[in-house]
mmCIF file of C-alpha atoms in Angstrom:
data_model
loop_
_atom_site.group_PDB
_atom_site.id
_atom_site.type_symbol
_atom_site.label_atom_id
_atom_site.label_comp_id
_atom_site.label_asym_id
_atom_site.label_seq_id
_atom_site.Cartn_x
_atom_site.Cartn_y
_atom_site.Cartn_z
ATOM 1 C CA ALA A 1 41.767 -14.778 -22.314
ATOM 2 C CA VAL A 2 41.429 -15.847 -18.867
ATOM 3 C CA CYS A 3 38.774 -18.457 -19.841
ATOM 4 C CA ILE A 4 40.648 -19.872 -22.319
ATOM 5 C CA LEU A 5 43.688 -20.333 -20.590
ATOM 6 C CA SER A 6 41.658 -21.846 -17.349
ATOM 7 C CA ALA A 7 40.255 -24.196 -19.666
ATOM 8 C CA PHE A 8 43.388 -25.225 -20.915
ATOM 9 C CA CYS A 9 44.900 -25.766 -17.502
ATOM 10 C CA LEU A 10 41.891 -27.770 -16.337
ATOM 11 C CA SER A 11 42.289 -30.242 -19.389
ATOM 12 C CA LYS A 12 45.629 -31.280 -18.651
ATOM 13 C CA LEU A 13 44.841 -31.947 -14.923
ATOM 14 C CA LYS A 14 44.604 -35.371 -14.118
ATOM 15 C CA TRP A 15 41.583 -35.200 -11.760
ATOM 16 C CA LYS A 16 39.688 -32.826 -13.625
ATOM 17 C CA ASN A 17 36.217 -34.880 -13.408
ATOM 18 C CA PHE A 18 36.604 -34.643 -9.526
ATOM 19 C CA PHE A 19 37.654 -30.716 -9.870
ATOM 20 C CA PHE A 20 34.404 -30.247 -12.210
ATOM 21 C CA PHE A 21 32.340 -31.927 -9.417
ATOM 22 C CA ILE A 22 33.171 -30.093 -6.857
ATOM 23 C CA VAL A 23 32.994 -26.444 -8.795
ATOM 24 C CA LEU A 24 29.532 -27.436 -9.590
ATOM 25 C CA LEU A 25 28.654 -28.281 -5.848
ATOM 26 C CA LEU A 26 30.083 -25.070 -5.308
ATOM 27 C CA SER A 27 27.870 -23.378 -7.611
ATOM 28 C CA VAL A 28 24.684 -24.936 -6.984
ATOM 29 C CA PHE A 29 25.404 -24.434 -3.010
ATOM 30 C CA SER A 30 25.882 -20.515 -3.514
ATOM 31 C CA LEU A 31 22.623 -20.678 -6.012
ATOM 32 C CA VAL A 32 20.510 -22.179 -3.071
ATOM 33 C CA ASN A 33 21.693 -19.794 -0.581
ATOM 34 C CA GLN A 34 21.045 -16.395 -2.891
ATOM 35 C CA PHE A 35 17.455 -18.236 -3.373
ATOM 36 C CA ASN A 36 17.023 -18.481 0.303
ATOM 37 C CA ASN A 37 18.346 -14.635 1.021
ATOM 38 C CA ASP A 38 16.001 -13.158 -1.780
ATOM 39 C CA HIS A 39 13.198 -15.267 -0.398
ATOM 40 C CA ALA A 40 13.634 -14.845 3.214
ATOM 41 C CA LEU A 41 13.731 -10.779 2.175
ATOM 42 C CA TYR A 42 11.175 -10.039 -0.401
ATOM 43 C CA SER A 43 8.445 -12.597 1.260
ATOM 44 C CA ASN A 44 7.148 -10.639 4.277
ATOM 45 C CA GLU A 45 3.612 -9.612 4.959
ATOM 46 C CA ARG A 46 3.651 -6.053 3.786
ATOM 47 C CA ILE A 47 4.820 -7.276 0.523
ATOM 48 C CA ASN A 48 1.963 -10.046 0.585
ATOM 49 C CA CYS A 49 -0.315 -7.515 1.820
ATOM 50 C CA PHE A 50 0.479 -5.053 -1.044
ATOM 51 C CA ILE A 51 0.183 -7.543 -3.729
ATOM 52 C CA LYS A 52 -3.207 -8.858 -2.268
ATOM 53 C CA ALA A 53 -4.359 -5.169 -2.095
ATOM 54 C CA GLY A 54 -3.425 -4.649 -5.963
ATOM 55 C CA ASP A 55 -5.481 -7.704 -6.594
ATOM 56 C CA TYR A 56 -8.533 -5.970 -4.702
ATOM 57 C CA LEU A 57 -8.018 -2.630 -6.593
ATOM 58 C CA SER A 58 -7.545 -4.285 -10.394
ATOM 59 C CA ASN A 59 -11.046 -6.260 -9.852
ATOM 60 C CA SER A 60 -12.653 -3.205 -9.139
ATOM 61 C CA ASP A 61 -14.472 -0.801 -11.488
ATOM 62 C CA LYS A 62 -11.947 0.116 -14.145
ATOM 63 C CA GLY A 63 -13.301 3.661 -14.263
ATOM 64 C CA ALA A 64 -12.254 4.022 -10.435
ATOM 65 C CA VAL A 65 -9.476 6.288 -9.451
ATOM 66 C CA VAL A 66 -6.531 5.376 -6.757
ATOM 67 C CA ILE A 67 -4.967 7.831 -4.672
ATOM 68 C CA SER A 68 -1.995 6.550 -2.685
ATOM 69 C CA ASP A 69 1.587 7.505 -2.487
ATOM 70 C CA GLN A 70 2.614 4.494 -4.440
ATOM 71 C CA SER A 71 2.510 5.890 -8.196
ATOM 72 C CA THR A 72 4.900 3.655 -10.313
ATOM 73 C CA LEU A 73 4.339 0.633 -8.286
ATOM 74 C CA GLY A 74 0.598 1.353 -8.156
ATOM 75 C CA TYR A 75 -0.004 1.682 -11.480
ATOM 76 C CA TYR A 76 1.651 -1.514 -12.648
ATOM 77 C CA TYR A 77 -0.626 -3.549 -10.046
ATOM 78 C CA PHE A 78 -3.869 -1.648 -10.223
ATOM 79 C CA LYS A 79 -4.164 -0.594 -13.877
ATOM 80 C CA HIS A 80 -6.009 2.332 -12.693
ATOM 81 C CA GLU A 81 -5.396 6.105 -13.107
ATOM 82 C CA LEU A 82 -3.873 7.275 -9.994
ATOM 83 C CA HIS A 83 -3.479 10.648 -8.218
ATOM 84 C CA PRO A 84 -1.063 11.127 -5.307
ATOM 85 C CA PHE A 85 -1.701 12.148 -1.894
ATOM 86 C CA PRO A 86 -1.149 15.764 -0.684
ATOM 87 C CA ASP A 87 2.415 16.173 0.560
ATOM 88 C CA PRO A 88 2.812 17.072 2.824
ATOM 89 C CA TRP A 89 -0.617 15.388 4.019
ATOM 90 C CA ASN A 90 -3.544 17.635 4.336
ATOM 91 C CA LYS A 91 -7.433 16.502 4.688
ATOM 92 C CA SER A 92 -9.093 19.318 3.423
ATOM 93 C CA ALA A 93 -6.397 19.298 0.196
ATOM 94 C CA LEU A 94 -7.627 15.670 -0.411
ATOM 95 C CA GLU A 95 -10.889 16.367 -0.289
ATOM 96 C CA GLU A 96 -10.735 19.699 -2.573
ATOM 97 C CA THR A 97 -8.536 17.302 -5.084
ATOM 98 C CA ILE A 98 -11.771 14.390 -4.944
ATOM 99 C CA LYS A 99 -14.439 16.944 -5.462
ATOM 100 C CA PHE A 100 -12.804 18.915 -8.140
ATOM 101 C CA TYR A 101 -11.150 16.296 -10.471
ATOM 102 C CA TYR A 102 -13.345 13.346 -9.653
ATOM 103 C CA PRO A 103 -16.794 14.317 -8.842
ATOM 104 C CA LYS A 104 -18.541 11.449 -10.835
ATOM 105 C CA LYS A 105 -15.919 8.968 -10.567
ATOM 106 C CA GLU A 106 -15.362 6.305 -7.771
ATOM 107 C CA VAL A 107 -12.316 6.989 -5.459
ATOM 108 C CA TYR A 108 -10.229 4.763 -3.443
ATOM 109 C CA LEU A 109 -7.645 5.800 -0.803
ATOM 110 C CA PHE A 110 -4.601 3.166 -0.835
ATOM 111 C CA TYR A 111 -2.663 3.084 2.459
ATOM 112 C CA THR A 112 0.411 0.906 2.261
ATOM 113 C CA GLU A 113 3.245 0.463 4.641
ATOM 114 C CA PHE A 114 4.941 -1.234 1.614
ATOM 115 C CA ASN A 115 7.758 1.263 0.332
ATOM 116 C CA ALA A 116 6.784 3.882 3.240
ATOM 117 C CA PRO A 117 8.687 7.044 4.122
ATOM 118 C CA LEU A 118 11.219 7.123 6.612
ATOM 119 C CA ASN A 119 9.111 10.326 8.205
ATOM 120 C CA HIS A 120 6.398 8.254 9.882
ATOM 121 C CA SER A 121 4.497 10.823 12.106
ATOM 122 C CA ASN A 122 3.187 12.302 8.983
ATOM 123 C CA TYR A 123 2.317 8.987 7.312
ATOM 124 C CA ASP A 124 0.713 7.863 10.900
ATOM 125 C CA LEU A 125 -1.081 11.272 10.793
ATOM 126 C CA LEU A 126 -2.223 10.327 7.551
ATOM 127 C CA LYS A 127 -3.217 6.862 8.489
ATOM 128 C CA THR A 128 -5.493 7.959 11.266
ATOM 129 C CA GLU A 129 -7.331 10.650 9.525
ATOM 130 C CA LEU A 130 -8.288 7.886 6.595
ATOM 131 C CA ASP A 131 -9.443 5.695 9.501
ATOM 132 C CA ASN A 132 -11.722 8.551 10.899
ATOM 133 C CA THR A 133 -13.203 9.775 7.507
ATOM 134 C CA PHE A 134 -13.634 7.164 5.095
ATOM 135 C CA GLU A 135 -14.729 3.441 4.584
ATOM 136 C CA ILE A 136 -12.194 0.394 5.079
ATOM 137 C CA VAL A 137 -13.147 -1.901 2.022
ATOM 138 C CA PHE A 138 -9.823 -3.953 2.346
ATOM 139 C CA GLN A 139 -7.692 -4.563 5.228
ATOM 140 C CA CYS A 140 -4.408 -6.926 5.195
ATOM 141 C CA PRO A 141 -3.980 -8.554 7.637
ATOM 142 C CA ASP A 142 -6.913 -8.640 8.902
ATOM 143 C CA LEU A 143 -6.776 -6.935 12.172
ATOM 144 C CA GLY A 144 -3.420 -4.969 10.746
ATOM 145 C CA ASN A 145 -2.561 -1.903 9.065
ATOM 146 C CA SER A 146 -0.146 -3.152 6.468
ATOM 147 C CA SER A 147 -2.508 -2.255 3.505
ATOM 148 C CA VAL A 148 -5.966 -0.812 3.672
ATOM 149 C CA ILE A 149 -8.261 0.414 1.087
ATOM 150 C CA TYR A 150 -10.837 2.944 1.718
ATOM 151 C CA LYS A 151 -13.703 3.799 -0.482
ATOM 152 C CA CYS A 152 -14.382 7.812 -1.022
ATOM 153 C CA LYS A 153 -17.422 7.566 -2.949
#
């Protein structure tokens, strides 16, 4: 009803083309501003590195398993069987999981700061132990820690 009344009132205006042009300019300005805000929010190093790591894993062995904390996002990007990291973090529990569930499969461990938990102390311990135990096969950025993939077997 409001739309019909507004259209009727606009049709009676003497300067309706000018008014329509102003509304169109405001709409375009608002759309461009929203696009710029969204682009700035979602175009950062963590997201870009997460996508690059996903590309790396999706091109790996199709029978491989990925152990990560990014279960739903990971399945969408990696197209591999996924298993979560032990929570709370425990390196021996991770090694037992790999030996018990995946003794003959290639296993990748995916660490990312994208969508990382708020409790960083446990997450930092995870990163340190992964660095000291497993081979790094992918790192983005080259000297950073935003997304790192380790090969277990």
